[in-house]
XYZ file of C-alpha atoms in Angstrom:
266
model
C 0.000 0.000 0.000
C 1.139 3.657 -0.611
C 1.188 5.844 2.675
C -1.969 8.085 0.927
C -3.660 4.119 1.097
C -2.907 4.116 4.727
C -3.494 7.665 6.094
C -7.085 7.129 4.103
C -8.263 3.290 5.390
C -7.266 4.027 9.159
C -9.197 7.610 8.757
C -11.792 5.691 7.474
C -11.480 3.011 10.227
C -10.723 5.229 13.004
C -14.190 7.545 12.257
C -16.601 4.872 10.742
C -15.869 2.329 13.863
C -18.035 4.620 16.464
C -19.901 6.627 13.925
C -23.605 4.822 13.344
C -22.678 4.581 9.618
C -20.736 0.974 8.955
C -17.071 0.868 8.892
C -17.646 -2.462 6.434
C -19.255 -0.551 3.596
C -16.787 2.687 4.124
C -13.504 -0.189 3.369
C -15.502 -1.488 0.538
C -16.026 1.643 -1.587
C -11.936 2.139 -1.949
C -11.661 -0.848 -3.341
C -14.648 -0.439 -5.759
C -13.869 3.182 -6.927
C -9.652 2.805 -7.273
C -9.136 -0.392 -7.501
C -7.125 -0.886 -4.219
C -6.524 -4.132 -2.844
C -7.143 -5.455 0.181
C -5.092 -4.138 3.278
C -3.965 -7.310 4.301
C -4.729 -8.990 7.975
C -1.910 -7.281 10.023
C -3.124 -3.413 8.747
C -6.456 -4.559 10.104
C -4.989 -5.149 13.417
C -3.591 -2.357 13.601
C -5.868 0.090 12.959
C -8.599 -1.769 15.216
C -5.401 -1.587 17.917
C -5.397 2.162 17.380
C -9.539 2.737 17.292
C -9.069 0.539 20.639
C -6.619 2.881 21.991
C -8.302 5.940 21.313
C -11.743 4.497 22.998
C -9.421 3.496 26.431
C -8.206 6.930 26.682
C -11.689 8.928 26.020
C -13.585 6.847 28.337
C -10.867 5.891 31.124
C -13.035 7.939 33.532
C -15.661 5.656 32.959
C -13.808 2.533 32.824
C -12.260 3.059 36.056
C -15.356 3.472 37.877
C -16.587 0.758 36.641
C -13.916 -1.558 37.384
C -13.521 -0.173 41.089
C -17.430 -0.556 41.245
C -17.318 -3.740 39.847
C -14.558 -5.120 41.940
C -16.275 -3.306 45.174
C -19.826 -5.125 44.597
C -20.023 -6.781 41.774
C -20.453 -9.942 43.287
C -22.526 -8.660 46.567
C -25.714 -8.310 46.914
C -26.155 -4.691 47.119
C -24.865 -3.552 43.339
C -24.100 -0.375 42.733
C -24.583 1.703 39.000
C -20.932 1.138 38.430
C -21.085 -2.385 39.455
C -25.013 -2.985 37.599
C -23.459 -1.211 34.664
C -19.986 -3.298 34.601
C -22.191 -6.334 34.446
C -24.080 -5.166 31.755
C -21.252 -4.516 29.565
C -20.059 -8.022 29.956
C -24.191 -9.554 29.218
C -24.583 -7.458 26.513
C -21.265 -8.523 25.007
C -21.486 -12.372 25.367
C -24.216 -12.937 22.838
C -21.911 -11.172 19.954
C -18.742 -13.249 21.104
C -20.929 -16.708 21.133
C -22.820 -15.962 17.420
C -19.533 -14.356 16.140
C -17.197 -17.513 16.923
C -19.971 -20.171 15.506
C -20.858 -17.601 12.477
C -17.563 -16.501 11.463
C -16.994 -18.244 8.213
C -20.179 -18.124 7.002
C -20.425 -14.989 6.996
C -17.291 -13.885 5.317
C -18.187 -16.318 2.551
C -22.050 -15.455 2.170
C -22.732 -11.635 3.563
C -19.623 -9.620 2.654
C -20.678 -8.852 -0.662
C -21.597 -4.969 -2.037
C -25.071 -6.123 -2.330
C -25.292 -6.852 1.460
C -23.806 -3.662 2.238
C -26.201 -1.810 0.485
C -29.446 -2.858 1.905
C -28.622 -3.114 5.375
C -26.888 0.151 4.989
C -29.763 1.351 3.809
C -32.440 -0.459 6.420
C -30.818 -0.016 9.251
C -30.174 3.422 8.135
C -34.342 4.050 8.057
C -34.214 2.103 11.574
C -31.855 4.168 13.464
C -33.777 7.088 12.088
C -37.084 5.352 13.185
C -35.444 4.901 16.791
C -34.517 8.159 16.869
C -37.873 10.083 16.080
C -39.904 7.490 18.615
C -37.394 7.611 21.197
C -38.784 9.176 24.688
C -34.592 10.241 25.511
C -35.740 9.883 29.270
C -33.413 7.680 31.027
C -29.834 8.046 31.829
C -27.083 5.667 31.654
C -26.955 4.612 34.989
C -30.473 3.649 34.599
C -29.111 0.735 32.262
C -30.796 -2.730 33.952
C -29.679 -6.651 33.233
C -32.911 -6.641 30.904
C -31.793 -3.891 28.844
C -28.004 -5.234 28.404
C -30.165 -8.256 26.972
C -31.542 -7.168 24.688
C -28.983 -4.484 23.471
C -26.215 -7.432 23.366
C -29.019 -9.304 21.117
C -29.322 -6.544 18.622
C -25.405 -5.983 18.764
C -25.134 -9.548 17.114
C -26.873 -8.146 13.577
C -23.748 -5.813 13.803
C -21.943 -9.580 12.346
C -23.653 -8.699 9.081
C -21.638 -6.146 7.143
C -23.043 -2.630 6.489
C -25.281 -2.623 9.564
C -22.976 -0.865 11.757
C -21.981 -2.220 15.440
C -22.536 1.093 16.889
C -25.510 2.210 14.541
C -27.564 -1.148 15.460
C -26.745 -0.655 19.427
C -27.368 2.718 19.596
C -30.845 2.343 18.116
C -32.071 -0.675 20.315
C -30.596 1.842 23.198
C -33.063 4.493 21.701
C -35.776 2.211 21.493
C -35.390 1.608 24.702
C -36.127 5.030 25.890
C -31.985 6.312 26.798
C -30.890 9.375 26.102
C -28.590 10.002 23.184
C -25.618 10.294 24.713
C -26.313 7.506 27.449
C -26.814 5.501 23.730
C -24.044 6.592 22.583
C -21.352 6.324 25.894
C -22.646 2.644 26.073
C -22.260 1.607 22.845
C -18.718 2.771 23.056
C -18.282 0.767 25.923
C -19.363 -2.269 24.365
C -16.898 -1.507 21.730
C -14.221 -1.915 23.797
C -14.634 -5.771 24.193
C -16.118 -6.404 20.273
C -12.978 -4.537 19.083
C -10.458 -6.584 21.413
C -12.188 -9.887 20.597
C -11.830 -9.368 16.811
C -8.283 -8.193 17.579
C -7.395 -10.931 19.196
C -9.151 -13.332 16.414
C -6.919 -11.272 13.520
C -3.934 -11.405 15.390
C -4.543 -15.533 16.031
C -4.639 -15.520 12.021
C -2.028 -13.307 11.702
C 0.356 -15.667 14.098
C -0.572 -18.404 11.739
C 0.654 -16.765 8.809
C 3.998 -16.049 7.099
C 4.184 -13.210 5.188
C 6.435 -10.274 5.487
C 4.888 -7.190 7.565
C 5.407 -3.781 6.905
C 6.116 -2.446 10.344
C 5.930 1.071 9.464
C 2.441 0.612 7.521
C 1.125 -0.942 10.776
C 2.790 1.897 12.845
C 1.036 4.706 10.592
C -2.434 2.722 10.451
C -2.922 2.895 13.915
C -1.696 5.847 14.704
C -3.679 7.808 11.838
C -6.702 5.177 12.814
C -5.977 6.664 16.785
C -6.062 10.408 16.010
C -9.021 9.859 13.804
C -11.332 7.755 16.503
C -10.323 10.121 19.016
C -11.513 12.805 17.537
C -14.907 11.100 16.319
C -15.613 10.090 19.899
C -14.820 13.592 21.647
C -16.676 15.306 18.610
C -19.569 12.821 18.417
C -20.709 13.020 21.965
C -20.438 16.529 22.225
C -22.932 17.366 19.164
C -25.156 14.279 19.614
C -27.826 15.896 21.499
C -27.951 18.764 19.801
C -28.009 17.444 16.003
C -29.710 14.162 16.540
C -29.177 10.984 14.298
C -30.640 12.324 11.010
C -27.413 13.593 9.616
C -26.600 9.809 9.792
C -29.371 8.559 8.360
C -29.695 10.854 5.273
C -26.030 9.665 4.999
C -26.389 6.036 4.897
C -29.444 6.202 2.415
C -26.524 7.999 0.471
C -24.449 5.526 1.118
C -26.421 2.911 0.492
C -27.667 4.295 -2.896
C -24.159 4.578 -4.129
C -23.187 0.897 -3.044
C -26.673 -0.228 -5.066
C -25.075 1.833 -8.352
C -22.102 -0.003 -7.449
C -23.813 -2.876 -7.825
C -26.445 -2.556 -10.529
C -25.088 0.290 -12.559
C-alpha cells in the first residue's frame, strides 16, 4: 500500500468504527472506486489496535469506575450503578462473542458482498432514524438494567452482518429503549471496547498463523492515523449528539447505500 492508502483506510477506520454509519461498507467503496486491494490482515490489526486505543483513553473515567465498582460489589448483593453497569457490559457482550465464533466463516463467505452492504446500509439506516424520532430520551445511563443489556447485546449480534454498523444497530435498540442520546451513545462505546479486542485478538490468532512479510511502518502509521481519527470522532460525536440528533446519519447512509446499489447494478 502507498502511505496516501494508509493515512485514508485508518481515517476511514478510526471515524466509521463509532460513527452509526458501517465501517464495512466505508472499506468497501476504496476498493470499488480505485481499484485498491485489500489491506492485508496485520493493517487490520492495527488500525482496530489504534480505534481501541483511542476508545481506552476517552472513556478511562468511565472505565475506572466501573472496574472499582465492579470489583467493590459486583459480586454482593447490594450492586451499585458502576457495578449494575460493569455487568451489563459483559451480558450485553457475550451474545456477539458466542454468534460471532460459531458464524464466522459463514459470513465472510455469504454476507460480505456490495449487495449486502447496500441494503442493510440502507435499512438499518431508516431504523436508526425510526429509533430516533420514537425515542422518549428519558433515562440516563446509569439507569441501564440486566434486561436492557439483553436485549442491546441481542441486537449488537446483527452488527456480524456487514453494512449494519456495530454502533448504529446498538445505539438504536438503546433508543428504542427510551436512553438518552448520549447515554446511547457512551454505552455503545463501551461495548466496543470488548467487540474490538475480541476481533483483535481473532486477527492477530490468524495473523500468528501466517507467514508473510509485515510492513512495520504501515502498521505503525495505520494505527496511529486510525488513533487520532477515533479520538476525535468520539470527543466530537458526543459533544454534538444531542444537539443534532441521528438524522445527519441517516440521510447519509441512504446515500451511502444508494451509491453501493449503483455499485452494484449500474
Amino acid at each position: 500500500m502507498t502511505l496516501l492508502e494508509i493515512i485514508i483506510l485508518a481515517i476511514i477506520q478510526g471515524v466509521t468504527e463509532f460513527l452509526p454509519i458501517s465501517s464495512s461498507a466505508h472499506l468497501l467503496l476504496p476498493a470499488e472506486l480505485f481499484g485498491w486491494v485489500s489491506q492485508g490482515l496485520a493493517f487490520d490489526v492495527a488500525v482496530h489496535v489504534g480505534s481501541l486505543l483511542a476508545v481506552v483513553i476517552y472513556m478511562r473515567k468511565e472505565i475506572s469506575m466501573l472496574t472499582v465498582g465492579f470489583l467493590k460489589h459486583g459480586f454482593s448483593k447490594n450492586q451499585s450503578n458502576e457495578s449494575k453497569l460493569a455487568w451489563s457490559v459483559v451480558i450485553a457482550t457475550v451474545p456477539i462473542i458466542i454468534v460471532g465464533y460459531l458464524m464466522k466463516d459463514w459470513i465472510a463467505l455469504n454476507a460480505r458482498t456490495a449487495l449486502v452492504m447496500a441494503v442493510t446500509t440502507i435499512g438499518f439506516g431508516l431504523l436508526l432514524w425510526y429509533a430516533d424520532v420514537k425515542a422518549s430520551l428519558t433515562r440516563k445511563l446509569d439507569s441501564m438494567g440486566f434486561s436492557s443489556a439483553i436485549i442491546i447485546g441481542l441486537s449488537q449480534v446483527l452488527a456480524l452482518i456487514p453494512g449494519t454498523s456495530r454502533s448504529g444497530i446498538t445505539m438504536t435498540s438503546s433508543l428504542m429503549l427510551g436512553f438518552d442520546r448520549e447515554s446511547a451513545a457512551k454505552f455503545s462505546f463501551l461495548l466496543s471496547i470488548p467487540a474490538i479486542l475480541g476481533a483483535g485478538l481473532f486477527s492477530t490468532i490468524e495473523l500468528i498463523q501466517q507467514t508473510e512479510a509485515v510492513d512495520w511502518m504501515a502498521l505503525l502509521y495505520g494505527a496511529g492515523f486510525s488513533f487520532v481519527s477515533a479520538y476525535l470522532c468520539i470527543y466530537l460525536f458526543l459533544n454534538w449528539i444531542s444537539r443534532v440528533g441521528m438524522l445527519p446519519f441517516v440521510i447519509y447512509r441512504l446515500t451511502l447505500g444508494t451509491i453501493l446499489l449503483w455499485f452494484v447494478f449500474g
